[in-house]
């Protein structure tokens, strides 16, 4: 079913209805990811009074061919069509050279970005460190004593939250209907729990998280609630809501043209790990700011040294010992950003169901791709798109 066929009518036909019970399942996801504010409670992330310019000089990229990881010859257009894509934007040296939207999308349509939200949280951390509001080496429980006795105790530092190296007993399995992620979604308000199941709120869930017995700081272990704990820590340090912090310190200063939003649980806790909805153009502005070492139009929004640290100081051994090493062999992770190829220095913000911001400093290129892939994790599609990004970057920088 096409996105434009969902939620049509008063009321919509049963097969075209999108509700909290089905909004992340295909095909309902194709409407749900662009209408999160109509499904879940949210807080507004305020735009700038004056948007940062995003000049355009369109170039034809749809027909660009490249070789997929399986050896097959394909093209950008075919990949868009075959991977449930919703938007593709390419920015080269600050100029928007390609902009494509699928059904139901436009330049002003907000789209849920899932774990790309984590990279935004990691970037925000650099601003708060620079202002002396948080210390990455401080203990988590020094900010959040409510987490004493949890997995976030016993030497867990803010840096361990930033780098996903917490020794925590949590399995990020999106397909297990009774697993840790399912219970996490109930606590965050994203999914309706089955009848009779007692559901807690997000912060109470964090306080009950248990240690794995492994030391903090040694191995990369991807756990979404770590970023929710980080967002809560930001709130405690700043004395205001996560959405207000993000508005004041990042979204407005970088010159966002549109308001974004953040999903909330029943008690108003932000799902900073995956709950942001934003337009593709504002994500392009964000990515371009990262490419430019945190600078926007001559203003330093994010400390340049924080971006340098992301490039230079991901722990390659922690990555090799972690649970995603086979996906990007030789990669690194720092402050919620992936370095896919350290020799190349490319950075990526990645979310399930096909969300990407790809920053390639070698070619001065930023690519935003949004999607509603049926599977939460689809590694072959991610690798196909990575090949596409590199082909696009090489093409726009050479011509």
PDB file of N, CA and C in Angstrom, residues 121-176:
ATOM      1  N   UNK A 121      22.231  13.403  19.957  1.00  0.00           N
ATOM      2  CA  UNK A 121      22.507  13.459  21.397  1.00  0.00           C
ATOM      3  C   UNK A 121      23.999  13.518  21.670  1.00  0.00           C
ATOM      4  N   UNK A 122      24.785  12.733  20.945  1.00  0.00           N
ATOM      5  CA  UNK A 122      26.231  12.751  21.129  1.00  0.00           C
ATOM      6  C   UNK A 122      26.850  14.075  20.739  1.00  0.00           C
ATOM      7  N   UNK A 123      26.318  14.697  19.692  1.00  0.00           N
ATOM      8  CA  UNK A 123      26.799  16.009  19.261  1.00  0.00           C
ATOM      9  C   UNK A 123      26.445  17.074  20.293  1.00  0.00           C
ATOM     10  N   UNK A 124      25.224  17.014  20.799  1.00  0.00           N
ATOM     11  CA  UNK A 124      24.787  17.947  21.846  1.00  0.00           C
ATOM     12  C   UNK A 124      25.697  17.846  23.069  1.00  0.00           C
ATOM     13  N   UNK A 125      26.173  16.642  23.361  1.00  0.00           N
ATOM     14  CA  UNK A 125      27.056  16.463  24.501  1.00  0.00           C
ATOM     15  C   UNK A 125      28.295  17.335  24.427  1.00  0.00           C
ATOM     16  N   UNK A 126      28.855  17.490  23.231  1.00  0.00           N
ATOM     17  CA  UNK A 126      30.043  18.324  23.085  1.00  0.00           C
ATOM     18  C   UNK A 126      29.790  19.771  23.458  1.00  0.00           C
ATOM     19  N   UNK A 127      28.609  20.277  23.124  1.00  0.00           N
ATOM     20  CA  UNK A 127      28.248  21.655  23.475  1.00  0.00           C
ATOM     21  C   UNK A 127      28.151  21.798  24.986  1.00  0.00           C
ATOM     22  N   UNK A 128      27.538  20.811  25.642  1.00  0.00           N
ATOM     23  CA  UNK A 128      27.358  20.879  27.089  1.00  0.00           C
ATOM     24  C   UNK A 128      28.686  20.731  27.819  1.00  0.00           C
ATOM     25  N   UNK A 129      29.596  19.915  27.283  1.00  0.00           N
ATOM     26  CA  UNK A 129      30.933  19.793  27.871  1.00  0.00           C
ATOM     27  C   UNK A 129      31.673  21.119  27.755  1.00  0.00           C
ATOM     28  N   UNK A 130      31.624  21.723  26.577  1.00  0.00           N
ATOM     29  CA  UNK A 130      32.304  23.005  26.346  1.00  0.00           C
ATOM     30  C   UNK A 130      31.805  24.078  27.307  1.00  0.00           C
ATOM     31  N   UNK A 131      30.528  24.047  27.640  1.00  0.00           N
ATOM     32  CA  UNK A 131      29.941  25.046  28.536  1.00  0.00           C
ATOM     33  C   UNK A 131      30.112  24.688  30.011  1.00  0.00           C
ATOM     34  N   UNK A 132      30.756  23.567  30.281  1.00  0.00           N
ATOM     35  CA  UNK A 132      30.985  23.171  31.667  1.00  0.00           C
ATOM     36  C   UNK A 132      29.771  22.601  32.365  1.00  0.00           C
ATOM     37  N   UNK A 133      28.769  22.203  31.604  1.00  0.00           N
ATOM     38  CA  UNK A 133      27.533  21.679  32.200  1.00  0.00           C
ATOM     39  C   UNK A 133      27.632  20.192  32.509  1.00  0.00           C
ATOM     40  N   UNK A 134      28.431  19.462  31.748  1.00  0.00           N
ATOM     41  CA  UNK A 134      28.672  18.057  32.047  1.00  0.00           C
ATOM     42  C   UNK A 134      30.158  17.759  31.899  1.00  0.00           C
ATOM     43  N   UNK A 135      30.580  16.684  32.551  1.00  0.00           N
ATOM     44  CA  UNK A 135      31.955  16.216  32.473  1.00  0.00           C
ATOM     45  C   UNK A 135      31.924  14.784  31.962  1.00  0.00           C
ATOM     46  N   UNK A 136      32.494  14.499  30.800  1.00  0.00           N
ATOM     47  CA  UNK A 136      32.407  13.147  30.255  1.00  0.00           C
ATOM     48  C   UNK A 136      33.096  12.094  31.117  1.00  0.00           C
ATOM     49  N   UNK A 137      33.999  12.522  31.997  1.00  0.00           N
ATOM     50  CA  UNK A 137      34.696  11.566  32.853  1.00  0.00           C
ATOM     51  C   UNK A 137      34.014  11.371  34.208  1.00  0.00           C
ATOM     52  N   UNK A 138      32.961  12.139  34.461  1.00  0.00           N
ATOM     53  CA  UNK A 138      32.256  12.023  35.743  1.00  0.00           C
ATOM     54  C   UNK A 138      31.388  10.772  35.768  1.00  0.00           C
ATOM     55  N   UNK A 139      31.108  10.300  36.971  1.00  0.00           N
ATOM     56  CA  UNK A 139      30.244   9.131  37.125  1.00  0.00           C
ATOM     57  C   UNK A 139      28.797   9.493  36.824  1.00  0.00           C
ATOM     58  N   UNK A 140      28.092   8.592  36.193  1.00  0.00           N
ATOM     59  CA  UNK A 140      26.679   8.802  35.871  1.00  0.00           C
ATOM     60  C   UNK A 140      25.875   9.071  37.138  1.00  0.00           C
ATOM     61  N   UNK A 141      26.146   8.315  38.198  1.00  0.00           N
ATOM     62  CA  UNK A 141      25.337   8.456  39.426  1.00  0.00           C
ATOM     63  C   UNK A 141      25.624   9.757  40.162  1.00  0.00           C
ATOM     64  N   UNK A 142      26.686  10.476  39.786  1.00  0.00           N
ATOM     65  CA  UNK A 142      26.905  11.786  40.387  1.00  0.00           C
ATOM     66  C   UNK A 142      25.875  12.789  39.881  1.00  0.00           C
ATOM     67  N   UNK A 143      25.320  12.543  38.716  1.00  0.00           N
ATOM     68  CA  UNK A 143      24.224  13.347  38.183  1.00  0.00           C
ATOM     69  C   UNK A 143      22.869  12.726  38.501  1.00  0.00           C
ATOM     70  N   UNK A 144      22.809  11.415  38.451  1.00  0.00           N
ATOM     71  CA  UNK A 144      21.543  10.688  38.591  1.00  0.00           C
ATOM     72  C   UNK A 144      21.666   9.665  39.717  1.00  0.00           C
ATOM     73  N   UNK A 145      21.559  10.113  40.968  1.00  0.00           N
ATOM     74  CA  UNK A 145      21.648   9.151  42.078  1.00  0.00           C
ATOM     75  C   UNK A 145      20.552   8.095  42.044  1.00  0.00           C
ATOM     76  N   UNK A 146      19.475   8.364  41.288  1.00  0.00           N
ATOM     77  CA  UNK A 146      18.411   7.369  41.137  1.00  0.00           C
ATOM     78  C   UNK A 146      18.916   6.081  40.484  1.00  0.00           C
ATOM     79  N   UNK A 147      20.063   6.153  39.802  1.00  0.00           N
ATOM     80  CA  UNK A 147      20.589   4.985  39.102  1.00  0.00           C
ATOM     81  C   UNK A 147      21.614   4.201  39.927  1.00  0.00           C
ATOM     82  N   UNK A 148      21.797   4.570  41.204  1.00  0.00           N
ATOM     83  CA  UNK A 148      22.661   3.774  42.066  1.00  0.00           C
ATOM     84  C   UNK A 148      22.091   2.364  42.202  1.00  0.00           C
ATOM     85  N   UNK A 149      22.978   1.381  42.107  1.00  0.00           N
ATOM     86  CA  UNK A 149      22.553  -0.008  42.186  1.00  0.00           C
ATOM     87  C   UNK A 149      22.126  -0.599  40.855  1.00  0.00           C
ATOM     88  N   UNK A 150      22.077   0.214  39.799  1.00  0.00           N
ATOM     89  CA  UNK A 150      21.702  -0.263  38.464  1.00  0.00           C
ATOM     90  C   UNK A 150      22.958  -0.567  37.655  1.00  0.00           C
ATOM     91  N   UNK A 151      22.777  -0.903  36.402  1.00  0.00           N
ATOM     92  CA  UNK A 151      23.913  -1.129  35.509  1.00  0.00           C
ATOM     93  C   UNK A 151      24.749   0.116  35.314  1.00  0.00           C
ATOM     94  N   UNK A 152      24.195   1.282  35.616  1.00  0.00           N
ATOM     95  CA  UNK A 152      24.890   2.536  35.400  1.00  0.00           C
ATOM     96  C   UNK A 152      25.674   2.987  36.630  1.00  0.00           C
ATOM     97  N   UNK A 153      25.888   2.077  37.586  1.00  0.00           N
ATOM     98  CA  UNK A 153      26.650   2.330  38.798  1.00  0.00           C
ATOM     99  C   UNK A 153      28.007   1.628  38.667  1.00  0.00           C
ATOM    100  N   UNK A 154      28.730   1.564  39.755  1.00  0.00           N
ATOM    101  CA  UNK A 154      29.995   0.825  39.817  1.00  0.00           C
ATOM    102  C   UNK A 154      31.006   1.295  38.773  1.00  0.00           C
ATOM    103  N   UNK A 155      31.216   2.599  38.738  1.00  0.00           N
ATOM    104  CA  UNK A 155      32.249   3.142  37.872  1.00  0.00           C
ATOM    105  C   UNK A 155      31.809   3.522  36.482  1.00  0.00           C
ATOM    106  N   UNK A 156      30.530   3.452  36.189  1.00  0.00           N
ATOM    107  CA  UNK A 156      30.046   3.847  34.860  1.00  0.00           C
ATOM    108  C   UNK A 156      30.122   5.366  34.719  1.00  0.00           C
ATOM    109  N   UNK A 157      30.838   5.818  33.708  1.00  0.00           N
ATOM    110  CA  UNK A 157      31.030   7.250  33.466  1.00  0.00           C
ATOM    111  C   UNK A 157      30.175   7.720  32.296  1.00  0.00           C
ATOM    112  N   UNK A 158      30.032   9.030  32.201  1.00  0.00           N
ATOM    113  CA  UNK A 158      29.291   9.627  31.081  1.00  0.00           C
ATOM    114  C   UNK A 158      29.902   9.175  29.755  1.00  0.00           C
ATOM    115  N   UNK A 159      31.226   9.079  29.686  1.00  0.00           N
ATOM    116  CA  UNK A 159      31.892   8.631  28.460  1.00  0.00           C
ATOM    117  C   UNK A 159      31.428   7.245  28.049  1.00  0.00           C
ATOM    118  N   UNK A 160      31.156   6.366  28.998  1.00  0.00           N
ATOM    119  CA  UNK A 160      30.680   5.021  28.659  1.00  0.00           C
ATOM    120  C   UNK A 160      29.296   5.075  28.027  1.00  0.00           C
ATOM    121  N   UNK A 161      28.447   6.002  28.477  1.00  0.00           N
ATOM    122  CA  UNK A 161      27.149   6.195  27.817  1.00  0.00           C
ATOM    123  C   UNK A 161      27.349   6.696  26.391  1.00  0.00           C
ATOM    124  N   UNK A 162      28.244   7.663  26.236  1.00  0.00           N
ATOM    125  CA  UNK A 162      28.478   8.257  24.917  1.00  0.00           C
ATOM    126  C   UNK A 162      29.003   7.233  23.917  1.00  0.00           C
ATOM    127  N   UNK A 163      29.845   6.326  24.395  1.00  0.00           N
ATOM    128  CA  UNK A 163      30.525   5.410  23.484  1.00  0.00           C
ATOM    129  C   UNK A 163      29.941   4.002  23.465  1.00  0.00           C
ATOM    130  N   UNK A 164      28.805   3.797  24.131  1.00  0.00           N
ATOM    131  CA  UNK A 164      28.160   2.472  24.161  1.00  0.00           C
ATOM    132  C   UNK A 164      29.114   1.392  24.676  1.00  0.00           C
ATOM    133  N   UNK A 165      29.768   1.674  25.790  1.00  0.00           N
ATOM    134  CA  UNK A 165      30.663   0.682  26.385  1.00  0.00           C
ATOM    135  C   UNK A 165      30.259   0.389  27.833  1.00  0.00           C
ATOM    136  N   UNK A 166      28.958   0.443  28.102  1.00  0.00           N
ATOM    137  CA  UNK A 166      28.440   0.122  29.427  1.00  0.00           C
ATOM    138  C   UNK A 166      28.335  -1.397  29.563  1.00  0.00           C
ATOM    139  N   UNK A 167      28.767  -1.923  30.694  1.00  0.00           N
ATOM    140  CA  UNK A 167      28.602  -3.350  30.966  1.00  0.00           C
ATOM    141  C   UNK A 167      27.201  -3.627  31.462  1.00  0.00           C
ATOM    142  N   UNK A 168      26.269  -3.802  30.554  1.00  0.00           N
ATOM    143  CA  UNK A 168      24.843  -3.886  30.871  1.00  0.00           C
ATOM    144  C   UNK A 168      24.228  -5.138  30.265  1.00  0.00           C
ATOM    145  N   UNK A 169      23.326  -5.743  30.990  1.00  0.00           N
ATOM    146  CA  UNK A 169      22.639  -6.950  30.513  1.00  0.00           C
ATOM    147  C   UNK A 169      21.383  -6.539  29.752  1.00  0.00           C
ATOM    148  N   UNK A 170      21.531  -6.309  28.474  1.00  0.00           N
ATOM    149  CA  UNK A 170      20.420  -5.893  27.612  1.00  0.00           C
ATOM    150  C   UNK A 170      20.750  -6.339  26.201  1.00  0.00           C
ATOM    151  N   UNK A 171      19.794  -6.999  25.546  1.00  0.00           N
ATOM    152  CA  UNK A 171      20.010  -7.461  24.180  1.00  0.00           C
ATOM    153  C   UNK A 171      19.128  -6.670  23.230  1.00  0.00           C
ATOM    154  N   UNK A 172      19.741  -5.989  22.297  1.00  0.00           N
ATOM    155  CA  UNK A 172      19.023  -5.134  21.340  1.00  0.00           C
ATOM    156  C   UNK A 172      18.533  -5.999  20.172  1.00  0.00           C
ATOM    157  N   UNK A 173      17.545  -6.834  20.456  1.00  0.00           N
ATOM    158  CA  UNK A 173      16.955  -7.728  19.456  1.00  0.00           C
ATOM    159  C   UNK A 173      15.579  -7.184  19.094  1.00  0.00           C
ATOM    160  N   UNK A 174      15.485  -6.601  17.882  1.00  0.00           N
ATOM    161  CA  UNK A 174      14.247  -5.942  17.477  1.00  0.00           C
ATOM    162  C   UNK A 174      13.136  -6.916  17.115  1.00  0.00           C
ATOM    163  N   UNK A 175      13.475  -8.165  16.903  1.00  0.00           N
ATOM    164  CA  UNK A 175      12.490  -9.140  16.423  1.00  0.00           C
ATOM    165  C   UNK A 175      11.879  -9.984  17.540  1.00  0.00           C
ATOM    166  N   UNK A 176      12.451  -9.958  18.728  1.00  0.00           N
ATOM    167  CA  UNK A 176      11.954 -10.780  19.834  1.00  0.00           C
ATOM    168  C   UNK A 176      10.730 -10.112  20.464  1.00  0.00           C
TER     169      UNK A 176
END
